[in-house]
PDB file of C-alpha atoms and ligand atoms in Angstrom:
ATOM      1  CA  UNK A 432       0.000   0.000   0.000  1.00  0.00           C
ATOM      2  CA  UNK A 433       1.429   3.820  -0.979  1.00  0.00           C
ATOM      3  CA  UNK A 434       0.460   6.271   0.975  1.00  0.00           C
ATOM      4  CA  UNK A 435       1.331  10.576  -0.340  1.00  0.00           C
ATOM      5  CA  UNK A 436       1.010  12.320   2.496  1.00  0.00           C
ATOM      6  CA  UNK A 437       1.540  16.115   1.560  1.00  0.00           C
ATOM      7  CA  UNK A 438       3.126  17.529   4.975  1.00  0.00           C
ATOM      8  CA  UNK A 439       3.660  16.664   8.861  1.00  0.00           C
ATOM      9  CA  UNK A 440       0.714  17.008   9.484  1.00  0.00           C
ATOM     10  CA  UNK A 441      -0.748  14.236   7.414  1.00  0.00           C
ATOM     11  CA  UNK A 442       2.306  11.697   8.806  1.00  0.00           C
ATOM     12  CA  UNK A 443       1.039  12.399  12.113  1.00  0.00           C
ATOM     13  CA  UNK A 444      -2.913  11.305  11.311  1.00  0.00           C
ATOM     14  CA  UNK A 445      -1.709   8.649   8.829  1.00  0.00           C
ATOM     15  CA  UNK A 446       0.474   7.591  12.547  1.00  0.00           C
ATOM     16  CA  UNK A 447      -2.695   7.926  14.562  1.00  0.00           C
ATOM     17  CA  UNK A 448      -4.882   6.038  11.700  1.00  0.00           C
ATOM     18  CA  UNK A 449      -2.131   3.292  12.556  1.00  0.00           C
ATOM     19  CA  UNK A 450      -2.677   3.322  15.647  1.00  0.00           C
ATOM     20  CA  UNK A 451      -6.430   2.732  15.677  1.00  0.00           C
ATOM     21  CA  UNK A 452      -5.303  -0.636  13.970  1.00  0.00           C
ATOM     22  CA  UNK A 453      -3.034  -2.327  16.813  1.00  0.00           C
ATOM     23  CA  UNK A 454      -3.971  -4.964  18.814  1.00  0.00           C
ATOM     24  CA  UNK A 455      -0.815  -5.132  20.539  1.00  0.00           C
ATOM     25  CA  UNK A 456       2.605  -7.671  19.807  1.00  0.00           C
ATOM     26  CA  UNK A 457       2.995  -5.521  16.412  1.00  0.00           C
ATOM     27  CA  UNK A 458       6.879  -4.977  15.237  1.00  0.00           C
ATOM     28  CA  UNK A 459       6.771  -1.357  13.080  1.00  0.00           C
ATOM     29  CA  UNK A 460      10.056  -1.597  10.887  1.00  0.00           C
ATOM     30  CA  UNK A 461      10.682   1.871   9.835  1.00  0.00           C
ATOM     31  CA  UNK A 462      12.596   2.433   6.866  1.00  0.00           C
ATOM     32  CA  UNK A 463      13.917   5.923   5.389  1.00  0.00           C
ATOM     33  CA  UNK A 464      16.768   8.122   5.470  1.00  0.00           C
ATOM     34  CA  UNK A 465      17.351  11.085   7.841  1.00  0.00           C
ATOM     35  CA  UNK A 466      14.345  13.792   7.597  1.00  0.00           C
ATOM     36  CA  UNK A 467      11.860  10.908   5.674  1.00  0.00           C
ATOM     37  CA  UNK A 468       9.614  11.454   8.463  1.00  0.00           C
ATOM     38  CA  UNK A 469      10.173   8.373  10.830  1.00  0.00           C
ATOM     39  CA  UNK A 470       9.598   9.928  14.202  1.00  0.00           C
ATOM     40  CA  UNK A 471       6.896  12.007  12.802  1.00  0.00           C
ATOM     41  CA  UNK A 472       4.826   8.834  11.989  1.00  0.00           C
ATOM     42  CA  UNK A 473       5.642   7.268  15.024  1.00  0.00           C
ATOM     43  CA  UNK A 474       4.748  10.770  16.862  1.00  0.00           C
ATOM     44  CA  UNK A 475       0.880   9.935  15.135  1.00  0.00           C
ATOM     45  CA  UNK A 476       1.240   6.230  16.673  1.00  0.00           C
ATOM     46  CA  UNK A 477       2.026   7.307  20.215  1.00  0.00           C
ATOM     47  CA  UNK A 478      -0.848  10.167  20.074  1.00  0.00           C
ATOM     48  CA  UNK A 479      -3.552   8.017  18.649  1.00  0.00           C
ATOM     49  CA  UNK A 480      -2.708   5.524  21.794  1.00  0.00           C
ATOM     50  CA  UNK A 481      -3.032   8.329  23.654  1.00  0.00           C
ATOM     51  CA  UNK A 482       0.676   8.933  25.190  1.00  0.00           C
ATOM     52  CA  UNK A 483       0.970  12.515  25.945  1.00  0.00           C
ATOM     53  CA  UNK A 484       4.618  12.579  26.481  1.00  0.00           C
ATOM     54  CA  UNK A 485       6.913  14.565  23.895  1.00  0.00           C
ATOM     55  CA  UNK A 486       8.059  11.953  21.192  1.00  0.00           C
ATOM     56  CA  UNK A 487      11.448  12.624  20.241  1.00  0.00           C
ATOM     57  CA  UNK A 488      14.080   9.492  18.850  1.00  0.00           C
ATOM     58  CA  UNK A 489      16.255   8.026  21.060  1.00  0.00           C
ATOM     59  CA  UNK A 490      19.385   8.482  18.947  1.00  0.00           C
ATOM     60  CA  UNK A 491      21.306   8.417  21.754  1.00  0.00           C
ATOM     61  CA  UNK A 492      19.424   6.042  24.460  1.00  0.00           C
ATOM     62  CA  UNK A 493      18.384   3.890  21.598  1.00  0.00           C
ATOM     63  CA  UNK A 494      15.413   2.978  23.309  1.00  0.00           C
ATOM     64  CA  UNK A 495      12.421   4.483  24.955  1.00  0.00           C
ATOM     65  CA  UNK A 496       9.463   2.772  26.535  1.00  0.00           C
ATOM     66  CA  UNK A 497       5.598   4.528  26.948  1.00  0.00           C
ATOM     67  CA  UNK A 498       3.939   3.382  29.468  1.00  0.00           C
ATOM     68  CA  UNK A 499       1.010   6.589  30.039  1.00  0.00           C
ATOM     69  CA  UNK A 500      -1.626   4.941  28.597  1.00  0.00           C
ATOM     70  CA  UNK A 501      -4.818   6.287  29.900  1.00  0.00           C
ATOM     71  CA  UNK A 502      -8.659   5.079  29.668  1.00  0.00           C
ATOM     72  CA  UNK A 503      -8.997   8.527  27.980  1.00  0.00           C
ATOM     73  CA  UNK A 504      -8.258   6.416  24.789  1.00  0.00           C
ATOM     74  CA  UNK A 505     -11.651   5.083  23.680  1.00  0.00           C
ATOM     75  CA  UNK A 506     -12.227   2.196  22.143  1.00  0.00           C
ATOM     76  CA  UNK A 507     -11.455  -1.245  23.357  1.00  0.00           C
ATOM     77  CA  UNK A 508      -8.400  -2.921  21.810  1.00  0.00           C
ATOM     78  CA  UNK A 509      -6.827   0.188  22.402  1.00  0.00           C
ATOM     79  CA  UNK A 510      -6.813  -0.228  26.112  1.00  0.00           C
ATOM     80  CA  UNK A 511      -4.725  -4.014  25.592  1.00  0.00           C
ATOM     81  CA  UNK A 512      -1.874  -1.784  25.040  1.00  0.00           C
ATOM     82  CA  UNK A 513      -0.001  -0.818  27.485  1.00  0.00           C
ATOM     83  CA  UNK A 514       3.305  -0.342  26.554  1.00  0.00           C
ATOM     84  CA  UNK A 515       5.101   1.424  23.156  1.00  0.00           C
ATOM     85  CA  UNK A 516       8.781   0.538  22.357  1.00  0.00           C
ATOM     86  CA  UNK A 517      10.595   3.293  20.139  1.00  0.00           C
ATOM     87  CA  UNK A 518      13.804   2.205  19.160  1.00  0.00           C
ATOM     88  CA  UNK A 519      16.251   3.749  17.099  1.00  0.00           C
ATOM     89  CA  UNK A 520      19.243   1.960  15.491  1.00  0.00           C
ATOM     90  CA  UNK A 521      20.614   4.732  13.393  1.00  0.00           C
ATOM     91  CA  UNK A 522      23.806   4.577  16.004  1.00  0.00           C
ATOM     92  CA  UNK A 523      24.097   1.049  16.332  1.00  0.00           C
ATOM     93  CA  UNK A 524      26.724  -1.175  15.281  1.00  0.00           C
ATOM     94  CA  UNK A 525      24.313  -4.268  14.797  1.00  0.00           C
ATOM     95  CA  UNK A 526      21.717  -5.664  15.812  1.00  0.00           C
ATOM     96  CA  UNK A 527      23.460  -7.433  18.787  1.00  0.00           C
ATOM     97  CA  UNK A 528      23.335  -3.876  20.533  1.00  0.00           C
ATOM     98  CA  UNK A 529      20.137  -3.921  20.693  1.00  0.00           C
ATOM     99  CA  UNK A 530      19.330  -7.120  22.137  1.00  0.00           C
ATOM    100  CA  UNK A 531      22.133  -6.284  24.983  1.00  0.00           C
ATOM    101  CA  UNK A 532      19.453  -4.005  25.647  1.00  0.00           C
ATOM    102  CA  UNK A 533      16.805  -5.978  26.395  1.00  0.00           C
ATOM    103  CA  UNK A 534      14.514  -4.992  23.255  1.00  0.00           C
ATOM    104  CA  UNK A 535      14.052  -8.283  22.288  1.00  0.00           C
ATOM    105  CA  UNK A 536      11.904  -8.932  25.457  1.00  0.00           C
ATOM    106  CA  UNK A 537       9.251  -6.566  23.803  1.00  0.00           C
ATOM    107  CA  UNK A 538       9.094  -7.794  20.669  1.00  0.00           C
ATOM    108  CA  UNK A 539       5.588  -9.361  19.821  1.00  0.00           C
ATOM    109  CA  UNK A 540       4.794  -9.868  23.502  1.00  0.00           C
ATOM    110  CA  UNK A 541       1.453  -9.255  24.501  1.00  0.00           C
ATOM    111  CA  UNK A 542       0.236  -5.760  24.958  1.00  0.00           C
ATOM    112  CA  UNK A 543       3.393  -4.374  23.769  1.00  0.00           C
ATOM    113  CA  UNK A 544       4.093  -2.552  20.054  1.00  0.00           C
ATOM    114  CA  UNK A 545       7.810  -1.624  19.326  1.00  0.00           C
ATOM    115  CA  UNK A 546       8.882   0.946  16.234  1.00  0.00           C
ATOM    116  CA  UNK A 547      12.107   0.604  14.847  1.00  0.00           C
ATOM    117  CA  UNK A 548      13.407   3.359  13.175  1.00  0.00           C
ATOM    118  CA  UNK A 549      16.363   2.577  10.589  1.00  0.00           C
ATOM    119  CA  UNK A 550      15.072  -0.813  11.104  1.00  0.00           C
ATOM    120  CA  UNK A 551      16.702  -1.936   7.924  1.00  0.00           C
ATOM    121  CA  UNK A 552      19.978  -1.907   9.795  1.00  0.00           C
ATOM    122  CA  UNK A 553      19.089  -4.552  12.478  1.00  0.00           C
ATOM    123  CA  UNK A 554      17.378  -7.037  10.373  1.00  0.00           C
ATOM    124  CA  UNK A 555      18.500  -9.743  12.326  1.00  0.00           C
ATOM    125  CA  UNK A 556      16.672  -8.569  15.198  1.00  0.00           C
ATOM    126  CA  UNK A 557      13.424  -9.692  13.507  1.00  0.00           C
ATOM    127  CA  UNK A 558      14.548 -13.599  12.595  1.00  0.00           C
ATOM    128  CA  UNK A 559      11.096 -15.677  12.114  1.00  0.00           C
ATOM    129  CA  UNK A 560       8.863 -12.708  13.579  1.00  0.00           C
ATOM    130  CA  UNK A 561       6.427 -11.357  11.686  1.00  0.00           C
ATOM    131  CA  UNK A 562       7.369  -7.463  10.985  1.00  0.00           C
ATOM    132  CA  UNK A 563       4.938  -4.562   9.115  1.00  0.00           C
ATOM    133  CA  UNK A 564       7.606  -3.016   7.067  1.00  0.00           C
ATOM    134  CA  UNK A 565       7.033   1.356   6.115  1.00  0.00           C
ATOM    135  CA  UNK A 566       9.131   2.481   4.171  1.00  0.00           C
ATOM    136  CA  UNK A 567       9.280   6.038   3.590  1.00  0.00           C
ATOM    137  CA  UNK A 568      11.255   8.766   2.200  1.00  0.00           C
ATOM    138  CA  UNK A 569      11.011  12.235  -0.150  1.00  0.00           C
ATOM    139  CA  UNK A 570       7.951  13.094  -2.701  1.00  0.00           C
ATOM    140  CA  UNK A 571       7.546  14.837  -5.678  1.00  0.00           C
ATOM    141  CA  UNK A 572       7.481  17.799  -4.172  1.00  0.00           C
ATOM    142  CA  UNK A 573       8.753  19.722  -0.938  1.00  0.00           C
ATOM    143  CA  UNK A 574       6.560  18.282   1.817  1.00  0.00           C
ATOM    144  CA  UNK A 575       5.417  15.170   0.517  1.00  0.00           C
ATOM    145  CA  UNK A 576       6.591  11.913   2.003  1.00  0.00           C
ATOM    146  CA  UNK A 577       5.949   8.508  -0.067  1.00  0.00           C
ATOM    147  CA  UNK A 578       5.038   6.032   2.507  1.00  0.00           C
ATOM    148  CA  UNK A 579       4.834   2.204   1.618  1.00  0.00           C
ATOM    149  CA  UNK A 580       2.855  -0.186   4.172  1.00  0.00           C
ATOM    150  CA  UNK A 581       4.252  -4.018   4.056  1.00  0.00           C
ATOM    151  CA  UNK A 582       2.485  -6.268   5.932  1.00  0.00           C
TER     152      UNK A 582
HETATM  153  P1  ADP B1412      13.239  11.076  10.526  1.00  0.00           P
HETATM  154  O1  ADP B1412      12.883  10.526  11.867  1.00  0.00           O
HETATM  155  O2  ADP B1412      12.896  10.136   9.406  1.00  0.00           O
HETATM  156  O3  ADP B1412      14.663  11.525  10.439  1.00  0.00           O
HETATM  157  P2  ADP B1412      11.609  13.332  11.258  1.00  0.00           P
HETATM  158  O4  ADP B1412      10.210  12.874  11.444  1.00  0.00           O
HETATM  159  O5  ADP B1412      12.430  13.539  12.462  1.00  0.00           O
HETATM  160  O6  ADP B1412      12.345  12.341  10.239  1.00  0.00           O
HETATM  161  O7  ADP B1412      11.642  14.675  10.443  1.00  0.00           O
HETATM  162  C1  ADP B1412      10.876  14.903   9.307  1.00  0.00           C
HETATM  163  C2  ADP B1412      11.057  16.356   8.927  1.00  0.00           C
HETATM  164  O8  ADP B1412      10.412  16.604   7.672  1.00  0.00           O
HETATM  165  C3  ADP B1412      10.426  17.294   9.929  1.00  0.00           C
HETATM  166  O9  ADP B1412      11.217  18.437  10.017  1.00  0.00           O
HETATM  167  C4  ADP B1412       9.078  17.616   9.293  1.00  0.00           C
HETATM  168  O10 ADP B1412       8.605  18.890   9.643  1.00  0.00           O
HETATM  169  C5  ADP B1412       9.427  17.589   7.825  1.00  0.00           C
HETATM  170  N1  ADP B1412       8.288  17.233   6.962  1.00  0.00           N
HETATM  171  C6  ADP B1412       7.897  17.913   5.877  1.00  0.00           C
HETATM  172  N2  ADP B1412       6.893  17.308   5.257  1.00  0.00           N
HETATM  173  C7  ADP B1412       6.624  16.193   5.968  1.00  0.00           C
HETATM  174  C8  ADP B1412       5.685  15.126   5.796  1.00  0.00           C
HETATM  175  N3  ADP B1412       4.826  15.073   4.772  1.00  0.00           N
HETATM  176  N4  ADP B1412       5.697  14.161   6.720  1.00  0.00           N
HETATM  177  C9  ADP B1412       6.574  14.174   7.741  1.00  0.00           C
HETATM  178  N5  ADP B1412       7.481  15.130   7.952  1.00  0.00           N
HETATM  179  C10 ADP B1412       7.522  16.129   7.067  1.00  0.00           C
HETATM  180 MG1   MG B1413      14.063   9.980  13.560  1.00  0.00          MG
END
């Protein structure tokens, strides 16, 4: 699936429209080079499951865990999760730093969803699990971001 979105704006509902879909257990790869739009979309996915901490990518921790989901959140598969993963590999060396860790733990347990961004780097993180895929990057024009959904 191809997505346009035609500014930040639009990557933050299209994030929040993802959001809506989760049942919890999901792995988000996120694919795309610097500015693509990454923590934007995952910005949408922590609002639409209702986190109201500031999203910003853990370059540097390469990992940050929500855990302030509220029962503000309506609707009821929403409420199964209770905890969002938001990894960034961009500075690791492989994969093998993030399993030292502990991200593994999260991934596809229940009532978890974990977002990898520059996911395409720690590929072996994923062996045998099943992974949606976005890969995303520049449009036609300034603002637009080309956004493709693998599930
Ligand atoms: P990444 O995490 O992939 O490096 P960010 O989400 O941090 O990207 O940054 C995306 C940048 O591009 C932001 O400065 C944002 O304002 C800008 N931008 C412009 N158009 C869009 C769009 N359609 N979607 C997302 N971000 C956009
Ligand atoms: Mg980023």
């Amino acid at each position: 699936m191809k997505i346009i979105t035609k500014n930040q704006k639009e990557t933050i509902e299209l994030g929040k429209e993802i959001a809506r879909q989760l049942r919890g257990r999901e792995i988000i790869a996120l694919e795309g080079d610097l500015g693509a739009g990454k923590t934007t979309l995952i910005k949408g996915i922590a609002r639409g499951l209702g986190t109201r901490k500031a999203i910003t990518s853990p370059t540097f921790v390469l990992m940050k865990v929500y855990t302030d989901f509220t029962d503000k959140i309506h609707g009821l598969h929403r409420l199964r999760i209770k905890r969002l993963v938001h990894v960034d590999a961009y500075r690791v060396k492989d994969w093998r730093d993030l399993r030292d860790i502990g991200v593994e733990e999260y991934l596809g347990e229940k009532n978890s969803v974990v977002v990898i961004e520059w996911a395409e780097r720690v590929k072996k993180l994923f062996h045998g699990k099943k992974v949606i895929w976005i890969k995303m990057g520049l449009g036609k024009k300034e603002n637009e971001r080309e956004i493709i959904i693998r599930k």
